[in-house]
Short mmCIF file of C-alpha atoms in Angstrom, two decimals:
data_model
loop_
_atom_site.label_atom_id
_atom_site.label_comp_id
_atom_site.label_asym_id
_atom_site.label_seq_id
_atom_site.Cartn_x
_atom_site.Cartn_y
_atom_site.Cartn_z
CA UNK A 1 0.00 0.00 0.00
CA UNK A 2 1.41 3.09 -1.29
CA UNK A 3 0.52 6.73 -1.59
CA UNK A 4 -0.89 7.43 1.77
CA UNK A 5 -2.04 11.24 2.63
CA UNK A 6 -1.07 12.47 5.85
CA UNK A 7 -2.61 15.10 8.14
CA UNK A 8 -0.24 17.11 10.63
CA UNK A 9 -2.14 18.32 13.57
CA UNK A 10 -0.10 20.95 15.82
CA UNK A 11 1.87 21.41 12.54
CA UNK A 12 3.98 24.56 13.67
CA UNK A 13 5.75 23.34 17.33
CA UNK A 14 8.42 21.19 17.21
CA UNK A 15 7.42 17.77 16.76
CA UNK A 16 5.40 19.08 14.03
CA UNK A 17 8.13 20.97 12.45
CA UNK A 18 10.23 17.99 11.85
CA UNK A 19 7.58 15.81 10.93
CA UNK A 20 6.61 18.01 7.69
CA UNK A 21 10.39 18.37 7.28
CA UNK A 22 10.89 14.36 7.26
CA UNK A 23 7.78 13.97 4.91
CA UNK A 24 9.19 15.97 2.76
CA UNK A 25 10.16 13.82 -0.47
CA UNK A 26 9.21 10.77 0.74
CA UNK A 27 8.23 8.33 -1.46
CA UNK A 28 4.85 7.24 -0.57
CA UNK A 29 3.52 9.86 2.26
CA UNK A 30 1.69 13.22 1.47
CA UNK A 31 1.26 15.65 3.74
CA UNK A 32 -2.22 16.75 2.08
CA UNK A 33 -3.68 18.36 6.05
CA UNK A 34 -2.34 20.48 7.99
CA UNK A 35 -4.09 21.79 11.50
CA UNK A 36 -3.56 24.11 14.29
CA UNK A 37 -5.85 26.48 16.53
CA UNK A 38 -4.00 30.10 16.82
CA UNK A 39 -2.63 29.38 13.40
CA UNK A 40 -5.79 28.46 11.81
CA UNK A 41 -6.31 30.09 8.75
CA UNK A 42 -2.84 31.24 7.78
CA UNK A 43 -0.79 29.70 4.72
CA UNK A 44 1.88 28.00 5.79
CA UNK A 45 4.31 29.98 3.75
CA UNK A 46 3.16 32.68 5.97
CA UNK A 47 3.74 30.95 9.36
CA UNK A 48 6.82 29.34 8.89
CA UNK A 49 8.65 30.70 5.65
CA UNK A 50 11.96 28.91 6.60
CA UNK A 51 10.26 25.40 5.94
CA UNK A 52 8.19 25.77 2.53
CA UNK A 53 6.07 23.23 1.44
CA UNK A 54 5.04 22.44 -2.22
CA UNK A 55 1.44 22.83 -1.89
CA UNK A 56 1.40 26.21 0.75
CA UNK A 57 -1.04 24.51 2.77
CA UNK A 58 -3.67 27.12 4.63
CA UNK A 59 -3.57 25.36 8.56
CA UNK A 60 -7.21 24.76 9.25
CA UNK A 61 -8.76 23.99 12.66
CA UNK A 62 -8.74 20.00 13.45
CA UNK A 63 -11.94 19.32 12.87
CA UNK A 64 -11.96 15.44 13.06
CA UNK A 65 -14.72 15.53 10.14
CA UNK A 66 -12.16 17.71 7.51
CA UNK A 67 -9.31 15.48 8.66
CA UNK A 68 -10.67 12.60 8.02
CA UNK A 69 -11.99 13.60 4.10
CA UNK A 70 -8.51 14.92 3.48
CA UNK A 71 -6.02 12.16 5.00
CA UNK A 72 -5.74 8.58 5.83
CA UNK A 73 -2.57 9.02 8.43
CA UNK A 74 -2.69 11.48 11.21
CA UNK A 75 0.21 12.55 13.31
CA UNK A 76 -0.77 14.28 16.26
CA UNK A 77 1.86 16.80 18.04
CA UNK A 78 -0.22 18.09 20.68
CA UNK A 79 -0.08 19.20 24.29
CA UNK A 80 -0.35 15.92 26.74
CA UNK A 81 -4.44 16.06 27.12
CA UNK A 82 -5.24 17.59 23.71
CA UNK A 83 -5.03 14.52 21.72
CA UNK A 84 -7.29 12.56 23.63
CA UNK A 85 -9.65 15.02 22.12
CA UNK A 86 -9.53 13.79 18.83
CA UNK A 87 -8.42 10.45 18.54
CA UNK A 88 -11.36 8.41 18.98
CA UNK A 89 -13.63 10.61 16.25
CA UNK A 90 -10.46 10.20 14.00
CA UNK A 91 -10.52 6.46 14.32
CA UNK A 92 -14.46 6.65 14.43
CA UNK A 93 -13.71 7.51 10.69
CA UNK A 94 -11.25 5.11 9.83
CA UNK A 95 -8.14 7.68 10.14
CA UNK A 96 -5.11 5.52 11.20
CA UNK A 97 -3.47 8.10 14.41
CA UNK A 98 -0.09 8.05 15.88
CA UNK A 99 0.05 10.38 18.59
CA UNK A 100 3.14 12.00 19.86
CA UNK A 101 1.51 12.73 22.99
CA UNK A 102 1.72 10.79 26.38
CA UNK A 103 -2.34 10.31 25.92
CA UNK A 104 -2.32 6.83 24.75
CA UNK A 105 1.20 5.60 26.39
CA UNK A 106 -0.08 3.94 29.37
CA UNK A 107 -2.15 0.61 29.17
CA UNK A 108 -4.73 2.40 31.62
CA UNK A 109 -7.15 5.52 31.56
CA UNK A 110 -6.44 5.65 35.32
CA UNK A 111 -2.89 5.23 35.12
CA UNK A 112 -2.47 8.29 32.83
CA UNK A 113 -4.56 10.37 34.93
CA UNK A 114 -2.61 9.33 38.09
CA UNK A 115 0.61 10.38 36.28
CA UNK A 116 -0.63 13.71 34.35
CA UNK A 117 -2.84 14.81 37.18
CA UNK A 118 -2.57 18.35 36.01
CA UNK A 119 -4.24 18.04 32.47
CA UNK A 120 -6.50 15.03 33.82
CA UNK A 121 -8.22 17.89 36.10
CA UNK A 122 -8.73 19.96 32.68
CA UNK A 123 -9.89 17.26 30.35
CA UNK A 124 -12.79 14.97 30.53
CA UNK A 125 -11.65 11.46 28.98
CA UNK A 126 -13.58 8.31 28.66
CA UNK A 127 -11.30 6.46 26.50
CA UNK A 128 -10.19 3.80 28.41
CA UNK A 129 -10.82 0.93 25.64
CA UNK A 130 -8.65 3.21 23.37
CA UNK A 131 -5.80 2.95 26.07
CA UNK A 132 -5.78 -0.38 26.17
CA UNK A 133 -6.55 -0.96 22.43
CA UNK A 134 -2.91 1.44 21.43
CA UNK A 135 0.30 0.35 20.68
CA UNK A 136 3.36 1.64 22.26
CA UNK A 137 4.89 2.89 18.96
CA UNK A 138 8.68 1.54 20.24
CA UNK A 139 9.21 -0.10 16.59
CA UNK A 140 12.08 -1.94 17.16
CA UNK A 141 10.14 -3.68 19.58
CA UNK A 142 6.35 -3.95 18.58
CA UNK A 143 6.90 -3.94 14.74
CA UNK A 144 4.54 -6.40 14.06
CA UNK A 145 1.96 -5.09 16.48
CA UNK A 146 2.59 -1.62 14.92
CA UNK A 147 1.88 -2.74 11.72
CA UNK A 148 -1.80 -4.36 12.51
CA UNK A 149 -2.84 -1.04 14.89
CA UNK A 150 -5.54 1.47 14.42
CA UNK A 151 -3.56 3.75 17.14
CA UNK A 152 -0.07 4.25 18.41
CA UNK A 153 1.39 6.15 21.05
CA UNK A 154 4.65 7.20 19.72
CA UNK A 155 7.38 6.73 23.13
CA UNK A 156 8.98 9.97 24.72
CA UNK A 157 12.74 10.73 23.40
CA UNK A 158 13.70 9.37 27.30
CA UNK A 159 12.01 6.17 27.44
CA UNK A 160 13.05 5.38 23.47
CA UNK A 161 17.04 6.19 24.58
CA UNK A 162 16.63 4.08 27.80
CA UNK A 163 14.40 1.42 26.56
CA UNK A 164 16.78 0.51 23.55
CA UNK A 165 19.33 0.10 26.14
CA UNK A 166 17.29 -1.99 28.90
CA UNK A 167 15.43 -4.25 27.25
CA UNK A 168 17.47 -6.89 25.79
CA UNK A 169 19.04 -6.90 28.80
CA UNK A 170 16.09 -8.12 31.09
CA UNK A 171 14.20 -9.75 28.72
CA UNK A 172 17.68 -12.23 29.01
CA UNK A 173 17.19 -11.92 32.73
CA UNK A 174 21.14 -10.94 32.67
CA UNK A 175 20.49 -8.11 35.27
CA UNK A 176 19.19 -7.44 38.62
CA UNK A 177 15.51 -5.83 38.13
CA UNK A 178 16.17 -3.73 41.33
CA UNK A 179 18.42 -0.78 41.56
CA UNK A 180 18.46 0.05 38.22
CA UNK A 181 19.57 3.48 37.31
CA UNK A 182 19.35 5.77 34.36
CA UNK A 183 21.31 9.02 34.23
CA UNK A 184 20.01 11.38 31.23
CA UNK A 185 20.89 14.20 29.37
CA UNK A 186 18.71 16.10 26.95
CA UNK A 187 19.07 19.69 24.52
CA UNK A 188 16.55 22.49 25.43
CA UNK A 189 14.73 21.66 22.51
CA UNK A 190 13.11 18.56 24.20
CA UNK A 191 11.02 21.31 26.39
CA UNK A 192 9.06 21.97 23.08
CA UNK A 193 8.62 25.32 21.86
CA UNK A 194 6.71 27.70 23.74
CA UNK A 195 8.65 30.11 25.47
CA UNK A 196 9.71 29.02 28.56
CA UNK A 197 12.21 30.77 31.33
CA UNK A 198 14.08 28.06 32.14
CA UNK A 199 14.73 27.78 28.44
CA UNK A 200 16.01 31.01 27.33
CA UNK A 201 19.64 31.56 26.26
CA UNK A 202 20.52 33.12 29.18
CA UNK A 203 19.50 30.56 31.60
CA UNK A 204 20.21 27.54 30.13
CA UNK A 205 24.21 28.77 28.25
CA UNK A 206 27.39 27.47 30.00
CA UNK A 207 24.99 25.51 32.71
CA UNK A 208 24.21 21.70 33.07
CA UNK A 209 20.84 21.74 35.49
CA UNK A 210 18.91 18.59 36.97
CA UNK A 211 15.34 18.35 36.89
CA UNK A 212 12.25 15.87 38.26
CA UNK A 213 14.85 14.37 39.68
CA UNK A 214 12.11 12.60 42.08
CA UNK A 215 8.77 11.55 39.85
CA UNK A 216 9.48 12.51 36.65
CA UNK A 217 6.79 11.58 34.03
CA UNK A 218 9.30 9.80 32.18
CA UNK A 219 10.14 6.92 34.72
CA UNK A 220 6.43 5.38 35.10
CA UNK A 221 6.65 5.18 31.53
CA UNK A 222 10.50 3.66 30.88
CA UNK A 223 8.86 1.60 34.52
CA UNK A 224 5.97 -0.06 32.19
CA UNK A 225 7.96 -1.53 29.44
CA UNK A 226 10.58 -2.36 31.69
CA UNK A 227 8.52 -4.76 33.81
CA UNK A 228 6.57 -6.25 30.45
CA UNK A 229 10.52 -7.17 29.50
CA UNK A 230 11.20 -8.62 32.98
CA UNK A 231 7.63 -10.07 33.52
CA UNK A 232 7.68 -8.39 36.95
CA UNK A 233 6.69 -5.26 38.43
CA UNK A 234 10.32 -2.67 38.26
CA UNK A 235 10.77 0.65 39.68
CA UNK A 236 13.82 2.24 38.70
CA UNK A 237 15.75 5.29 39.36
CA UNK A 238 15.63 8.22 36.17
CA UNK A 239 17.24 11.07 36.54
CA UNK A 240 17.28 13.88 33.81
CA UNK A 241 19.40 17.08 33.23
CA UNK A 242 19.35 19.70 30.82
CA UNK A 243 22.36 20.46 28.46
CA UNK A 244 23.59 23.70 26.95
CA UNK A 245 22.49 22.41 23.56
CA UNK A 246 19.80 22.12 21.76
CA UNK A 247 19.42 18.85 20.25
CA UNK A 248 20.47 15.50 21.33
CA UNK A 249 19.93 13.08 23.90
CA UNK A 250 22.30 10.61 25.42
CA UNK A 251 21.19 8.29 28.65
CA UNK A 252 23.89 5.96 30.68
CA UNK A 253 21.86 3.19 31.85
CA UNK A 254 23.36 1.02 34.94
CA UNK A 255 22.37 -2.11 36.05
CA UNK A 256 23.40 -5.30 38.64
CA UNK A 257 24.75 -8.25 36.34
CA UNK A 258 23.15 -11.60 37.46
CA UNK A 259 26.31 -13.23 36.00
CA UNK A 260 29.80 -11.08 37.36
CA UNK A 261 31.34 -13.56 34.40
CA UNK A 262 29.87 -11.69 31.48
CA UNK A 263 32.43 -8.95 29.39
CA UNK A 264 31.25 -6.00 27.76
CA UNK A 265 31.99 -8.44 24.47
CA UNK A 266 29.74 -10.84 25.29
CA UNK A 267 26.89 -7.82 26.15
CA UNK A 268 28.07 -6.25 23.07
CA UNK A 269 27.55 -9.33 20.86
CA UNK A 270 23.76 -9.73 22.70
CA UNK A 271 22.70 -6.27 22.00
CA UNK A 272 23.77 -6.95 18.34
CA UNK A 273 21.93 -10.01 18.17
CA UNK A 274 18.76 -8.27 19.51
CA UNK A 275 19.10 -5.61 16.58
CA UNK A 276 19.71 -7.11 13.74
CA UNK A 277 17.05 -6.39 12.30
CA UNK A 278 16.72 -2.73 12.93
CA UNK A 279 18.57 -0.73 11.01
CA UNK A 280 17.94 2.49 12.91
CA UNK A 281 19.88 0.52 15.81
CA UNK A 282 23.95 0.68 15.55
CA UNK A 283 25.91 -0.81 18.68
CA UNK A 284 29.28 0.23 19.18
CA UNK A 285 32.87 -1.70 19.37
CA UNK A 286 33.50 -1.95 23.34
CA UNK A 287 35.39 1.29 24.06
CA UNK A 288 33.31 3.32 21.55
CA UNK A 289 31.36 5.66 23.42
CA UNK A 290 28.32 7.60 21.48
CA UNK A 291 28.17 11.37 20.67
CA UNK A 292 25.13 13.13 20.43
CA UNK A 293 26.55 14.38 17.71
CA UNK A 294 27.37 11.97 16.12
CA UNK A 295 23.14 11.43 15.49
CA UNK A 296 22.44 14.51 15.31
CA UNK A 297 19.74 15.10 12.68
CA UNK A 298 19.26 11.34 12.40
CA UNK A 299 16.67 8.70 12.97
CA UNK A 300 19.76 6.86 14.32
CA UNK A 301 20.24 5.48 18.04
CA UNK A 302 23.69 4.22 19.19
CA UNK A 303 24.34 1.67 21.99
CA UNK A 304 27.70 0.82 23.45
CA UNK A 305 28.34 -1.55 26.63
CA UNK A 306 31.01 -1.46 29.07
CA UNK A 307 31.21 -3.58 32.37
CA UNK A 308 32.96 -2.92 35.73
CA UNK A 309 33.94 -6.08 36.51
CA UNK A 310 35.17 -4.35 39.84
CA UNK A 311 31.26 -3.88 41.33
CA UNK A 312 29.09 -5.85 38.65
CA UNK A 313 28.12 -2.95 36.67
CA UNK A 314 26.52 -2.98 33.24
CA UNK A 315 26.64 0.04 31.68
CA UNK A 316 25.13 0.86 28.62
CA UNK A 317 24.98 4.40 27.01
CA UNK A 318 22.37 5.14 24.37
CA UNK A 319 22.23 8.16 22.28
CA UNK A 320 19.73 10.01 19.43
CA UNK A 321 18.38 12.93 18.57
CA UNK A 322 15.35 13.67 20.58
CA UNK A 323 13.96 15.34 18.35
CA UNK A 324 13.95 12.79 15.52
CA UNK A 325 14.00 9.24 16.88
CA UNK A 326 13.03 10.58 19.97
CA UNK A 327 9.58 11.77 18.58
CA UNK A 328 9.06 12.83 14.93
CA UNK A 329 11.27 10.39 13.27
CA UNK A 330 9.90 7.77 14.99
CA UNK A 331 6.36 8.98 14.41
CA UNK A 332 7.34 8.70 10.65
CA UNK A 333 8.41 4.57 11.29
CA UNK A 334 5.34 4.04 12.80
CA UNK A 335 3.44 6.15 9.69
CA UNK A 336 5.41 3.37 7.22
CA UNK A 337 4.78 0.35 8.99
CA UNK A 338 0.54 1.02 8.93
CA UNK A 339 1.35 2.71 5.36
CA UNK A 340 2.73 -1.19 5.00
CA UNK A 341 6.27 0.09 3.84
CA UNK A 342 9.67 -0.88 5.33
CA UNK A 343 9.62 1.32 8.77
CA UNK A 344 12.69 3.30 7.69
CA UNK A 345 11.65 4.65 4.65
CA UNK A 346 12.66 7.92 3.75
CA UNK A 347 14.11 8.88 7.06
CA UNK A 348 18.12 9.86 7.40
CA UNK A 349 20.31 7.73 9.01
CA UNK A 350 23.54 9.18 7.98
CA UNK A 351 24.31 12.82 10.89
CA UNK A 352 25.72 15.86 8.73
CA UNK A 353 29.01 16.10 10.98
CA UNK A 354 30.86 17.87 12.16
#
């Protein structure tokens, strides 16, 4: 199946942004929609004349109704709470969604509401059959899932960088599944676009920052995957900082080896094993150690493995761009596989460097 049309809802933050810039040229998507509220009718040329597209879309409100008669894809880059408002008259109308949004991550209405108390209080959802019903858009994991769904939820850029590192590892049952740490750095970016103080070029310059360092949304959700690997309940320790940059991601994942006899070679040759199939996926020779910049504008996540053989450690570092595997080039795998093309199609995987 070939020659999909595409709608782009919250087309001018971010996540929309490098959508449209990732659909651009490909072979078999066309972004034929394009929707936003404040920017509602204005042509897009007007909005954002950095990023033209060929047709000069006018962005019209997202009305499920006009989406649905102009597109058969719909990539949603809204607020967490927003997208919840749409989905199930999208699907309703046989409009395939993946939403970049945390709506649809967890397997439970209550569970999101729990974790995003704040926009739960604002927005009145019923969907619980719809959170149960989505798949966690992880595509090196749930291809085959992905490929049969009406919905997915499209993972955060934290829980994509920390899952690709974790999983192989417990679903061998090679570590401990307590005490578990992840240690995370992200580019300003990753706070989205609106104007926010912490952001600005005066705060964040020359200064490295924690933040959520207790409860951050991110570790319920890297928490839920986790255990599904294990088969157990895990609670794990994610801590995130903000870099003076403003893409890239990298996350250094430790955990307890079950075995104190394993080498970073034989954790290297595992992690290989699990991704050989996944071209997105490149692990590192042991005593390579990943750059975000070296994936920098790239749908592209690198792994490398060392082990202290001195405490038991694994550690494995993980790296992308959060901005494209970490949300919009990943929304564009999951687009393929229910478009029924190869899940990398038409998405870089080669970094302009330096």
């Amino acid at each position: 199946m070939a020659g999909k049309r595409v709608a782009v809802i919250g087309a001018s933050g971010y996540g929309g942004l490098q959508t449209l810039r990732l659909l651009q040229g490909h072979p078999d998507l066309t972004v034929t929609f394009l929707g936003g509220e404040r920017s509602s009718g204005r042509r897009w040329s007007e909005l954002v004349p950095f990023l033209p597209l060929e047709d000069d879309l006018v962005v019209r409100s997202p009305d499920p109704e006009a989406i649905a008669a102009a597109a058969d894809l719909a990539v949603l880059s809204l607020p967490n709470g927003l997208a919840a408002g749409l989905v199930p008259e999208l699907l309703q109308r046989g409009v395939k969604v993946v939403d970049l949004s945390a709506d649809y991550r967890y397997r439970s209405l209550a569970q999101w509401q729990e974790v995003y108390a704040a926009e739960a209080r604002q927005v009145a959802r019923q969907d619980d059959d719809l959170c149960r019903e989505a798949v966690y858009g992880l595509v090196e994991v749930a291809e085959a899932q992905i490929r049969q769904a009406r919905l997915v939820a499209a993972p955060g850029c934290f829980p994509t960088a920390s899952l690709l590192a974790l999983l192989p590892f417990l679903e061998q049952g090679l570590i401990e599944t307590g005490g578990i740490v992840i240690d995370a750095k992200t580019g300003t970016s990753g706070g989205g676009r609106a104007a926010k103080e912490n952001l600005l070029l005066a705060e964040a310059a020359e200064a490295v920052a924690p933040y959520g360092v207790v409860g951050h949304r991110h570790t319920s959700e890297i928490e839920q995957l986790a255990g599904q690997a294990a088969g157990q309940a895990i609670q794990l320790q994610f801590t995130p900082h903000l870099m003076p940059m403003v893409r890239g991601l990298l996350a250094t994942v430790y955990g307890r080896l079950r075995d104190p006899g394993l080498t970073a070679e034989d954790c290297t040759t595992l992690l290989k094993a699990s991704y050989r199939h996944s071209p997105t996926v490149q692990v590192l020779p042991v005593g390579v150690y990943p750059s975000t910049k070296w994936v920098r504008n790239t749908n592209r996540c690198l792994l490398s493995v060392q082990v202290d053989p001195r405490t038991g450690q694994l550690i494995v570092m993980s790296a992308i761009d959060n901005l494209i595997k970490g949300q919009a080039g990943q929304g564009v795998q999951c687009l393929n596989l229910l478009s029924g093309l190869e899940a990398g199609t038409g998405l870089p995987l080669l970094p302009f460097y330096p």
